[in-house]
Coordinates of C-alpha atoms in Angstrom, one line a residue:
M869 CA -97.9 -144.6 -70.7
E870 CA -94.2 -143.2 -69.9
L871 CA -93.2 -139.8 -71.4
D872 CA -89.5 -138.7 -72.0
L873 CA -89.4 -135.4 -70.3
P874 CA -86.3 -133.3 -70.4
P875 CA -84.6 -133.1 -67.1
S876 CA -85.4 -130.1 -65.1
P877 CA -82.6 -127.4 -65.1
P878 CA -80.4 -127.1 -62.0
P879 CA -81.4 -124.4 -59.4
V880 CA -80.0 -120.8 -60.2
E881 CA -78.0 -120.8 -56.9
Q882 CA -76.2 -124.0 -58.0
T883 CA -75.2 -122.5 -61.4
L884 CA -74.0 -119.3 -59.9
A885 CA -71.9 -121.2 -57.3
A886 CA -70.2 -123.3 -60.1
R887 CA -69.4 -120.2 -62.1
R888 CA -68.0 -118.5 -58.8
A889 CA -65.9 -121.4 -58.1
K890 CA -64.6 -121.6 -61.7
R891 CA -63.7 -117.7 -61.5
Q892 CA -61.9 -118.2 -58.2
A893 CA -59.9 -121.0 -59.8
I894 CA -58.8 -118.8 -62.6
L895 CA -58.0 -116.0 -60.2
A896 CA -55.9 -118.3 -58.2
K897 CA -54.0 -119.5 -61.2
Y898 CA -53.0 -116.1 -62.3
A899 CA -52.2 -115.0 -58.9
G900 CA -49.9 -117.9 -58.6
I901 CA -48.1 -117.0 -62.0
A902 CA -47.8 -113.3 -61.1
S903 CA -46.3 -114.2 -57.6
T904 CA -43.7 -116.7 -59.1
A905 CA -42.7 -114.3 -61.9
L906 CA -42.3 -111.5 -59.2
S907 CA -40.1 -113.8 -57.0
Q908 CA -37.9 -114.6 -60.2
G909 CA -37.8 -111.0 -61.3
V910 CA -39.4 -111.7 -64.7
S911 CA -42.8 -110.4 -66.1
P912 CA -45.6 -113.0 -66.2
S913 CA -46.3 -114.6 -69.6
P914 CA -49.8 -115.1 -70.7
G915 CA -48.9 -118.6 -71.8
P916 CA -49.3 -120.3 -75.1
S917 CA -52.4 -118.4 -76.1
S918 CA -52.0 -114.7 -76.2
A919 CA -55.7 -114.2 -76.2
V920 CA -55.9 -115.3 -72.6
E921 CA -55.4 -112.5 -70.3
P922 CA -56.2 -112.1 -66.7
P923 CA -59.1 -109.6 -66.0
S924 CA -58.2 -106.1 -65.3
A925 CA -59.4 -106.4 -61.7
I926 CA -56.7 -109.0 -61.2
S927 CA -53.9 -106.7 -62.5
A928 CA -55.2 -104.0 -60.2
S929 CA -55.3 -106.3 -57.2
N930 CA -51.8 -107.6 -58.1
S931 CA -50.5 -104.1 -58.3
V932 CA -51.8 -103.2 -54.9
S933 CA -50.4 -106.5 -53.4
Q934 CA -47.0 -105.7 -55.1
S935 CA -46.9 -102.2 -53.5
H936 CA -47.7 -103.6 -50.2
S937 CA -45.1 -106.2 -50.3
T938 CA -42.4 -103.8 -51.7
V939 CA -43.1 -101.4 -48.8
G940 CA -43.2 -104.0 -46.3
T941 CA -40.0 -105.8 -47.6
P942 CA -36.9 -103.3 -47.6
G943 CA -34.9 -106.1 -49.4
T944 CA -37.1 -105.8 -52.4
L945 CA -36.2 -102.3 -52.9
V946 CA -32.5 -103.0 -52.7
D947 CA -32.9 -105.7 -55.3
H948 CA -34.7 -103.4 -57.8
S949 CA -32.0 -100.7 -57.3
R950 CA -29.4 -103.2 -58.0
A951 CA -31.3 -104.4 -61.1
G952 CA -31.5 -100.8 -62.3
S953 CA -27.8 -100.1 -61.9
I954 CA -27.1 -103.4 -63.7
A955 CA -29.4 -102.3 -66.6
K956 CA -27.7 -99.0 -66.8
R957 CA -24.2 -100.6 -67.1
E958 CA -25.4 -103.0 -69.6
S959 CA -27.0 -100.2 -71.6
V960 CA -23.5 -98.8 -72.0
S961 CA -21.9 -102.0 -73.1
I962 CA -24.6 -104.0 -75.0
S963 CA -25.3 -103.1 -78.7
P964 CA -28.8 -102.2 -79.9
T965 CA -31.0 -104.9 -80.8
P966 CA -31.6 -106.0 -84.5
A967 CA -34.4 -104.1 -86.4
A968 CA -34.0 -101.2 -83.9
F969 CA -33.3 -98.7 -86.7
S970 CA -33.9 -98.3 -90.6
L971 CA -31.0 -97.4 -92.8
A972 CA -32.6 -94.9 -95.2
K973 CA -33.3 -91.4 -94.1
E974 CA -36.8 -90.2 -93.4
Q975 CA -38.5 -87.5 -95.6
E976 CA -37.6 -84.7 -93.0
E977 CA -33.9 -85.8 -93.2
D978 CA -33.9 -85.9 -97.0
A979 CA -35.4 -82.4 -97.2
Q980 CA -32.6 -81.3 -94.8
V981 CA -30.0 -82.8 -97.0
K982 CA -31.4 -81.2 -100.1
A983 CA -31.3 -77.9 -98.4
Q984 CA -27.8 -78.4 -97.4
V985 CA -26.8 -79.1 -100.9
Q986 CA -28.4 -76.0 -102.3
D987 CA -26.7 -74.1 -99.4
G988 CA -23.2 -75.0 -100.7
A989 CA -22.4 -78.5 -99.7
Q990 CA -22.4 -79.7 -103.2
D991 CA -18.6 -79.3 -103.5
Q992 CA -18.0 -82.2 -101.3
I993 CA -17.0 -85.7 -102.6
S994 CA -19.4 -88.5 -102.6
A995 CA -18.4 -91.3 -100.1
A996 CA -20.2 -94.0 -102.2
D997 CA -17.9 -93.8 -105.3
Y998 CA -14.6 -93.3 -103.6
D999 CA -12.1 -96.1 -103.9
P1000 CA -9.4 -95.8 -101.0
S1001 CA -7.1 -98.3 -102.5
L1002 CA -6.0 -95.8 -105.2
D1003 CA -4.9 -93.2 -102.6
R1004 CA -3.1 -95.9 -100.6
R1005 CA -1.3 -96.9 -103.5
E1006 CA -0.2 -93.4 -104.3
D1007 CA 0.8 -92.9 -100.7
E1008 CA 2.6 -96.2 -100.7
Q1009 CA 4.6 -95.3 -103.8
R1010 CA 5.6 -92.0 -102.1
R1011 CA 6.8 -93.9 -99.0
V1012 CA 8.8 -96.4 -100.9
L1013 CA 10.4 -93.8 -103.1
G1014 CA 11.1 -91.6 -100.2
V1015 CA 9.0 -88.6 -101.7
K1016 CA 8.2 -86.1 -99.0
D1017 CA 5.0 -84.3 -99.0
E1018 CA 6.9 -81.0 -98.8
P1019 CA 6.3 -77.8 -100.6
D1020 CA 9.8 -77.6 -102.0
N1021 CA 9.7 -81.1 -103.4
D1022 CA 6.2 -81.0 -104.8
V1023 CA 6.1 -77.7 -106.6
Q1024 CA 7.1 -76.7 -110.1
M1025 CA 6.7 -73.1 -109.5
V1026 CA 6.7 -71.4 -106.1
E1027 CA 5.1 -68.1 -105.6
E1028 CA 5.3 -65.9 -102.5
V1029 CA 1.9 -64.3 -102.1
E1030 CA 1.4 -61.1 -100.0
E1031 CA -2.2 -61.2 -99.1
E1032 CA -4.4 -58.1 -98.5
E1033 CA -7.9 -59.6 -99.0
E1034 CA -10.4 -60.1 -96.3
E1035 CA -10.0 -63.1 -94.1
E1036 CA -13.0 -64.7 -95.7
D1037 CA -11.1 -64.9 -99.0
V1038 CA -8.2 -66.5 -97.3
D1039 CA -10.3 -69.5 -96.2
D1040 CA -11.3 -70.2 -99.9
M1041 CA -8.3 -72.2 -101.2
F1042 CA -10.0 -72.3 -104.7
A1043 CA -10.4 -68.5 -104.9
I1044 CA -9.0 -66.9 -108.1
A1045 CA -6.4 -64.3 -107.3
T1046 CA -6.7 -60.8 -108.7
T1047 CA -3.8 -58.7 -109.6
E1048 CA -5.1 -55.7 -107.6
K1049 CA -5.1 -57.4 -104.3
K1050 CA -1.8 -59.5 -104.5
K1051 CA 1.8 -58.8 -105.2
T1052 CA 3.5 -61.9 -106.7
K1053 CA 7.2 -62.7 -107.4
K1054 CA 8.4 -65.9 -108.7
V1055 CA 11.2 -67.5 -106.5
K1056 CA 12.3 -70.5 -108.1
R1057 CA 11.7 -73.4 -110.3
V1058 CA 12.0 -77.0 -109.4
V1059 CA 11.6 -79.7 -111.9
K1060 CA 10.6 -83.1 -110.6
P1061 CA 12.4 -86.1 -112.2
A1062 CA 10.0 -88.9 -113.5
A1063 CA 9.2 -91.4 -110.8
P1064 CA 10.4 -94.8 -111.5
A1065 CA 7.8 -97.7 -111.3
L1066 CA 7.2 -99.4 -108.2
I1067 CA 8.9 -102.8 -108.4
T1068 CA 7.8 -105.7 -106.2
T1069 CA 9.4 -109.2 -106.0
T1070 CA 7.3 -112.1 -106.7
L1071 CA 8.2 -115.3 -104.8
D1072 CA 5.6 -117.6 -106.2
S1073 CA 4.4 -118.5 -109.8
A1074 CA 0.9 -118.3 -108.5
A1075 CA 1.2 -114.6 -107.8
D1076 CA 1.0 -111.7 -110.2
S1077 CA 3.8 -109.1 -110.6
E1078 CA 2.7 -107.4 -107.3
G1079 CA 2.6 -110.5 -105.2
Y1080 CA -1.2 -110.9 -105.2
Y1081 CA -2.5 -114.6 -105.5
Q1082 CA -4.2 -115.2 -108.8
I1083 CA -7.6 -116.5 -107.8
I1084 CA -9.2 -119.5 -109.7
L1085 CA -12.9 -119.9 -108.9
G1086 CA -13.7 -123.4 -107.9
E1087 CA -10.2 -124.0 -106.6
Q1088 CA -9.8 -126.0 -103.4
L1089 CA -7.5 -124.6 -100.7
D1090 CA -5.9 -126.3 -97.6
G1091 CA -6.0 -129.8 -99.0
G1092 CA -9.5 -129.8 -100.1
R1093 CA -11.0 -128.1 -96.9
Y1094 CA -12.2 -125.1 -98.6
Q1095 CA -13.6 -124.5 -102.1
V1096 CA -13.4 -120.7 -103.6
F1097 CA -16.6 -119.5 -105.1
S1098 CA -16.2 -115.7 -105.3
S1099 CA -13.6 -112.9 -105.1
L1100 CA -14.3 -110.1 -102.6
G1101 CA -11.7 -107.7 -103.9
K1102 CA -8.1 -106.8 -102.7
G1103 CA -6.4 -104.2 -100.5
M1104 CA -2.8 -103.1 -100.0
F1105 CA -1.9 -106.3 -98.0
A1106 CA -3.9 -109.2 -99.5
N1107 CA -6.9 -110.2 -101.7
V1108 CA -10.0 -111.7 -100.1
V1109 CA -12.1 -114.7 -101.3
R1110 CA -15.3 -116.2 -100.2
A1111 CA -15.2 -120.0 -99.8
R1112 CA -17.4 -122.9 -98.8
V1113 CA -16.2 -125.4 -96.3
L1114 CA -16.1 -129.0 -97.8
Q1115 CA -14.6 -130.8 -94.9
G1116 CA -13.8 -129.9 -91.4
D1117 CA -15.3 -130.1 -87.9
P1118 CA -18.8 -131.5 -87.5
G1119 CA -21.5 -129.0 -88.4
E1120 CA -19.2 -127.0 -90.7
A1121 CA -20.2 -128.6 -93.9
S1122 CA -21.4 -126.0 -96.5
K1123 CA -20.5 -123.1 -94.0
E1124 CA -19.1 -120.0 -95.8
V1125 CA -16.0 -118.3 -94.8
A1126 CA -13.9 -115.4 -95.9
I1127 CA -10.3 -116.1 -96.6
K1128 CA -7.6 -113.4 -96.7
I1129 CA -4.7 -114.4 -98.9
V1130 CA -1.6 -112.4 -98.1
R1131 CA 0.6 -111.1 -100.9
C1132 CA 3.6 -113.2 -101.4
Q1133 CA 6.3 -110.9 -100.2
E1134 CA 8.6 -111.3 -97.2
S1135 CA 7.5 -108.0 -95.6
M1136 CA 3.8 -108.8 -96.3
Y1137 CA 4.2 -112.3 -94.8
K1138 CA 5.6 -110.9 -91.6
A1139 CA 2.9 -108.3 -91.5
G1140 CA 0.3 -111.1 -91.8
L1141 CA 1.9 -113.1 -89.0
K1142 CA 1.7 -109.9 -86.8
E1143 CA -2.0 -109.5 -87.7
V1144 CA -2.7 -113.1 -86.6
Q1145 CA -1.0 -112.4 -83.3
I1146 CA -3.0 -109.3 -82.7
L1147 CA -6.3 -110.9 -83.7
N1148 CA -5.7 -113.9 -81.4
K1149 CA -4.9 -111.4 -78.5
L1150 CA -8.2 -109.6 -79.1
K1151 CA -10.1 -112.9 -79.3
Q1152 CA -8.8 -114.1 -75.9
A1153 CA -9.7 -110.7 -74.4
D1154 CA -13.2 -111.0 -75.8
P1155 CA -14.3 -114.7 -75.5
E1156 CA -18.0 -114.0 -75.7
D1157 CA -17.7 -112.1 -79.0
K1158 CA -19.4 -108.8 -77.8
K1159 CA -16.9 -106.2 -78.7
H1160 CA -17.5 -106.1 -82.6
I1161 CA -14.0 -107.2 -83.8
V1162 CA -14.0 -109.6 -86.7
R1163 CA -13.1 -113.3 -85.4
L1164 CA -10.2 -115.2 -86.8
E1165 CA -11.0 -118.9 -87.0
R1166 CA -7.6 -120.4 -88.3
T1167 CA -4.7 -120.0 -90.6
F1168 CA -2.9 -122.1 -93.2
E1169 CA -0.4 -121.7 -96.1
H1170 CA -1.2 -122.2 -99.7
R1171 CA 1.5 -122.1 -102.4
G1172 CA 3.7 -119.8 -100.5
H1173 CA 0.8 -117.4 -99.3
L1174 CA -0.3 -117.0 -95.8
C1175 CA -4.1 -117.4 -95.5
L1176 CA -6.3 -116.2 -92.7
V1177 CA -9.8 -117.8 -92.3
F1178 CA -12.5 -115.4 -90.9
E1179 CA -16.2 -115.5 -90.1
N1180 CA -18.3 -114.8 -93.1
L1181 CA -20.0 -111.3 -93.1
S1182 CA -21.9 -109.2 -95.6
M1183 CA -21.0 -106.0 -97.2
N1184 CA -18.8 -103.1 -95.8
L1185 CA -20.1 -99.7 -94.7
R1186 CA -19.2 -98.0 -97.9
D1187 CA -21.4 -100.4 -99.7
V1188 CA -24.2 -99.8 -97.2
V1189 CA -24.0 -96.1 -97.8
K1190 CA -23.9 -96.6 -101.6
R1191 CA -27.0 -98.8 -101.5
F1192 CA -29.1 -97.1 -98.8
G1193 CA -27.9 -93.5 -98.7
K1194 CA -26.0 -92.5 -101.7
D1195 CA -25.1 -88.8 -101.5
V1196 CA -27.5 -88.2 -98.6
G1197 CA -26.3 -90.6 -96.0
L1198 CA -27.9 -92.9 -93.5
N1199 CA -30.7 -92.5 -90.9
I1200 CA -29.3 -90.9 -87.9
K1201 CA -30.6 -93.7 -85.7
A1202 CA -28.6 -96.2 -87.8
V1203 CA -25.5 -93.9 -87.3
R1204 CA -26.1 -94.0 -83.6
A1205 CA -26.4 -97.9 -83.5
Y1206 CA -23.1 -98.2 -85.6
A1207 CA -21.3 -95.6 -83.5
H1208 CA -22.2 -97.5 -80.3
Q1209 CA -20.7 -100.8 -81.8
L1210 CA -17.6 -98.9 -83.1
F1211 CA -16.8 -97.4 -79.7
L1212 CA -17.2 -100.9 -78.2
A1213 CA -14.7 -102.2 -80.5
M1214 CA -12.5 -99.3 -79.6
S1215 CA -12.9 -100.0 -75.9
L1216 CA -11.5 -103.4 -76.6
L1217 CA -8.5 -102.1 -78.7
R1218 CA -7.7 -99.6 -75.9
K1219 CA -7.9 -102.3 -73.3
C1220 CA -5.4 -104.3 -75.3
N1221 CA -3.3 -101.2 -76.0
I1222 CA -3.6 -101.8 -79.7
M1223 CA -3.8 -99.2 -82.5
H1224 CA -6.0 -100.3 -85.6
A1225 CA -4.4 -97.4 -87.8
D1226 CA -6.8 -98.0 -90.8
I1227 CA -10.4 -97.4 -89.7
K1228 CA -12.6 -96.3 -92.6
P1229 CA -16.1 -97.5 -93.9
D1230 CA -14.2 -100.1 -96.2
N1231 CA -12.9 -101.9 -93.2
I1232 CA -16.1 -102.2 -91.2
L1233 CA -18.3 -105.2 -92.3
V1234 CA -22.1 -105.7 -91.3
N1235 CA -24.2 -108.9 -91.1
E1236 CA -27.0 -109.8 -93.5
Q1237 CA -29.4 -107.9 -91.6
K1238 CA -27.2 -104.7 -91.5
T1239 CA -27.8 -104.5 -87.8
L1240 CA -24.5 -105.7 -86.5
L1241 CA -21.0 -104.6 -87.5
K1242 CA -17.5 -105.7 -87.0
L1243 CA -14.1 -104.0 -87.4
C1244 CA -11.9 -105.9 -89.7
D1245 CA -8.6 -105.6 -91.5
L1246 CA -6.0 -105.2 -88.8
G1247 CA -3.1 -105.5 -91.2
S1248 CA -1.8 -102.0 -90.2
A1249 CA -2.5 -102.6 -86.5
S1250 CA 0.3 -102.5 -83.9
D1251 CA 0.9 -102.2 -80.2
A1252 CA 0.6 -98.6 -79.0
S1253 CA 4.3 -98.7 -77.7
E1254 CA 5.4 -99.2 -81.3
N1255 CA 5.5 -95.5 -82.5
D1256 CA 7.4 -95.4 -85.7
I1257 CA 6.6 -92.1 -87.1
T1258 CA 5.5 -92.2 -90.7
P1259 CA 3.5 -89.5 -92.5
Y1260 CA 1.5 -92.2 -94.6
L1261 CA 0.0 -94.2 -91.9
V1262 CA -3.8 -94.6 -92.2
S1263 CA -5.8 -94.1 -95.5
R1264 CA -5.5 -90.3 -96.3
F1265 CA -9.0 -89.1 -95.9
Y1266 CA -9.0 -90.7 -92.3
R1267 CA -5.5 -89.7 -91.3
A1268 CA -5.2 -87.9 -88.0
P1269 CA -3.3 -84.6 -88.0
E1270 CA -0.6 -85.9 -85.6
I1271 CA 0.4 -88.4 -88.2
I1272 CA 0.9 -85.8 -91.0
L1273 CA 2.9 -83.6 -88.7
G1274 CA 4.9 -86.2 -87.2
V1275 CA 3.9 -86.1 -83.6
P1276 CA 4.3 -89.2 -81.5
Y1277 CA 0.8 -90.9 -81.7
D1278 CA -1.3 -93.1 -79.6
P1279 CA -4.7 -94.9 -79.9
A1280 CA -6.4 -91.6 -80.2
L1281 CA -5.6 -91.5 -83.9
D1282 CA -8.4 -94.3 -84.3
I1283 CA -10.9 -91.8 -82.6
W1284 CA -10.1 -89.4 -85.3
S1285 CA -10.8 -91.9 -88.1
I1286 CA -14.1 -92.8 -86.4
G1287 CA -15.1 -89.3 -86.4
C1288 CA -14.4 -89.0 -90.1
T1289 CA -16.3 -92.3 -90.7
L1290 CA -19.4 -91.2 -88.7
Y1291 CA -19.7 -87.9 -90.5
E1292 CA -19.5 -90.0 -93.9
L1293 CA -22.3 -92.3 -92.7
Y1294 CA -24.5 -89.5 -91.8
T1295 CA -23.9 -87.1 -94.8
G1296 CA -22.8 -89.5 -97.6
K1297 CA -19.9 -87.2 -98.2
I1298 CA -16.2 -87.3 -97.3
L1299 CA -15.3 -84.8 -94.7
F1300 CA -11.5 -84.3 -95.6
P1301 CA -11.1 -85.0 -99.4
G1302 CA -7.4 -83.7 -99.5
R1303 CA -5.4 -84.7 -102.4
S1304 CA -2.1 -84.6 -100.3
N1305 CA -1.1 -84.4 -96.7
N1306 CA -0.5 -80.6 -97.1
Q1307 CA -4.2 -80.1 -98.4
M1308 CA -5.5 -82.4 -95.6
L1309 CA -4.0 -80.0 -92.9
L1310 CA -5.7 -76.9 -94.7
L1311 CA -9.1 -78.6 -94.6
M1312 CA -8.6 -79.6 -90.9
M1313 CA -7.8 -76.0 -90.0
E1314 CA -10.9 -74.8 -92.0
L1315 CA -13.0 -77.0 -89.8
K1316 CA -11.3 -76.6 -86.5
G1317 CA -9.1 -73.5 -86.6
R1318 CA -5.4 -73.1 -86.3
F1319 CA -3.0 -75.7 -84.6
N1320 CA -1.5 -75.2 -81.3
S1321 CA 1.9 -73.6 -81.6
K1322 CA 3.4 -76.2 -79.1
M1323 CA 2.1 -79.1 -81.2
I1324 CA 3.7 -77.5 -84.3
K1325 CA 7.1 -77.1 -82.4
K1326 CA 7.2 -80.7 -81.2
A1327 CA 6.0 -82.0 -84.6
K1328 CA 8.9 -83.7 -86.7
F1329 CA 7.5 -82.3 -89.9
G1330 CA 6.1 -79.0 -88.5
S1331 CA 8.6 -76.9 -90.5
M1332 CA 7.5 -78.5 -93.7
Y1333 CA 4.1 -76.9 -93.5
F1334 CA 4.5 -73.8 -91.2
D1335 CA 7.0 -71.0 -91.5
E1336 CA 8.6 -69.3 -88.4
L1337 CA 5.7 -66.9 -88.1
G1338 CA 3.2 -69.8 -88.0
S1339 CA 1.8 -69.2 -91.4
F1340 CA 0.6 -72.2 -93.3
Q1341 CA 2.4 -73.0 -96.5
S1342 CA -0.5 -74.2 -98.7
V1343 CA 0.4 -76.0 -101.9
E1344 CA -2.3 -75.6 -104.5
K1345 CA -2.8 -75.9 -108.3
D1346 CA -2.6 -72.9 -110.4
R1347 CA -6.0 -72.5 -112.3
V1348 CA -4.3 -71.5 -115.5
T1349 CA -0.9 -73.5 -115.7
G1350 CA -1.8 -76.5 -113.6
A1351 CA 1.4 -76.2 -111.7
D1352 CA 1.8 -76.3 -107.9
V1353 CA 2.2 -73.0 -106.3
I1354 CA 2.6 -72.0 -102.5
R1355 CA 0.2 -69.6 -100.9
Q1356 CA 0.9 -68.4 -97.3
V1357 CA -2.4 -68.8 -95.4
H1358 CA -3.1 -67.2 -91.9
I1359 CA -6.0 -69.0 -90.2
T1360 CA -7.1 -67.9 -86.9
A1361 CA -10.7 -69.3 -86.7
P1362 CA -12.6 -72.0 -88.4
S1363 CA -14.5 -71.1 -91.6
R1364 CA -16.7 -74.1 -92.0
E1365 CA -17.6 -75.6 -88.6
L1366 CA -19.5 -78.9 -88.0
R1367 CA -22.7 -77.1 -87.0
Q1368 CA -22.7 -75.0 -90.1
R1369 CA -22.2 -78.2 -92.2
L1370 CA -24.7 -80.4 -90.4
M1371 CA -27.5 -78.2 -89.0
P1372 CA -30.2 -77.6 -91.7
P1373 CA -31.0 -74.0 -92.7
A1374 CA -33.7 -72.1 -91.0
S1375 CA -36.2 -73.1 -93.8
V1376 CA -36.1 -76.6 -92.6
K1377 CA -37.9 -77.3 -89.3
L1378 CA -36.8 -80.3 -87.3
K1379 CA -38.8 -82.0 -84.5
D1380 CA -37.5 -81.4 -81.0
E1381 CA -36.2 -85.1 -80.7
E1382 CA -34.5 -84.9 -84.1
A1383 CA -32.9 -81.5 -83.2
K1384 CA -31.7 -82.9 -79.9
M1385 CA -30.2 -85.9 -81.4
L1386 CA -28.5 -84.0 -84.2
T1387 CA -26.9 -81.5 -81.7
A1388 CA -25.6 -84.4 -79.7
F1389 CA -24.2 -86.0 -82.7
I1390 CA -22.4 -82.7 -83.7
D1391 CA -21.0 -82.6 -80.2
L1392 CA -19.6 -86.1 -80.4
L1393 CA -18.1 -85.5 -83.8
D1394 CA -16.4 -82.2 -82.4
K1395 CA -14.9 -84.2 -79.5
C1396 CA -13.7 -87.0 -82.0
L1397 CA -12.1 -84.4 -84.2
A1398 CA -10.1 -82.4 -81.6
L1399 CA -6.8 -81.4 -83.3
D1400 CA -4.9 -82.0 -80.2
P1401 CA -5.0 -85.9 -79.6
A1402 CA -4.8 -85.5 -75.9
K1403 CA -8.1 -83.6 -76.0
R1404 CA -10.0 -86.2 -78.0
I1405 CA -12.9 -88.2 -76.5
T1406 CA -12.0 -91.7 -75.1
P1407 CA -14.0 -94.9 -76.0
K1408 CA -15.3 -94.9 -72.3
E1409 CA -16.4 -91.4 -72.5
A1410 CA -18.1 -91.9 -75.9
L1411 CA -20.0 -94.8 -74.6
T1412 CA -21.7 -92.5 -72.0
H1413 CA -22.2 -89.6 -74.5
P1414 CA -25.7 -88.4 -74.9
F1415 CA -25.8 -89.3 -78.6
I1416 CA -24.9 -92.9 -77.9
R1417 CA -27.0 -93.3 -74.8
G1418 CA -30.1 -91.7 -76.5

């Protein structure tokens, strides 16, 4: 009789030997991966399954072997040092990775902002609700009509004020004068004639009275290549629409683009051609698209209007502030990431010797993820050698002092605008909300102190704002009559410095890292907002600044 007996188990020695052999095979496999990765200069990957990891003993043995090979091979040390220097160079030029920051401020920053508001910052103007096109229209009308921003032309009643109050009272331009402290005598009365309406010539029936193209949703442009599906607004030079590609190059079907339709006026048409020339120059200088300037794809004409086709982006930075940081501003890490990208754009402009001349949150667009920005709207841009002095270049709140004073300017005027923009992003408030060039200068001196006398002397419009003794002729509204009056202001030192505006009061405690970052941010702003353009920080210096490098 035969019985089915189970086979006897293999000897213990044979089982252990098989396990040992399998372990050695695994060790050999990971040792091979690690050595290959080291020779290629990359970190080993755990493979398709992240759960499979080499034992700790292997990593320890690998680290030992790596240290031996490094010491024994001097060439390896040279390679590592070269890689380190390359990484440092790239850290200056490459933008932060997406999702590296959040837009909304943290609880500590919110508490800081609330404390600042209680401490007197509530008199500032919200950046979220400001419409810069209104001020640009007003300035454009002044430029066209030849109205100077001069005290004698602006005032209805001029008063000469002998001031005896304390210096702190002088700095408060809204202080109500008391008869005991001031002796006032009326000098003259100037009645301003009513300003005539600004008239523009319409060259095309598809344009309105100001030359803007009258947009029709669903309309096809450029022979059916594009179809308009939304309007994005209008500025001084053009209106902008978002369109879908119906026909074009392979792979472009249903692609969305932004089309800038230039106003139908001869001067605007020439300005549009100049913008195309500058955009193409910048595109050639940045073939890999790493410098954060918006890309021009092509141009065409439609019913007498020059049309510029751009890559499609999301909202502008003013809308970002309105959505994620209204009245309180954005997270300082987001501000740092945006500042990094802005100075990369400035480095390209400086390399090409181009002045943007209209940098503000409205002219900076971000992608859908809000992590990447691009500088756009170069309608006011020009070569730095073209230095036609005009007191109304750049939107007023972002206008550098050399423009207002009539000092020959250079690309440093854009650095000033970036400083104003970064302050706005962090605080949600406008830094210099002046209602005229005259008041802009007063606000600048409140922040940075008096202007250098040499700068005033070489300024074309210096005598319009300062008398022979260097006193500032401040044009202000009379609180009772509403008429413009002149007040002589003597400013020696700043009354509201950046540190006073941005550092939280003693009741708010910041972490060491936050305090260090905020201090570096204040220093960067201070260098961007130097009254003398020759002393302002350059894009290259900004990219190596502690705030940008972190």
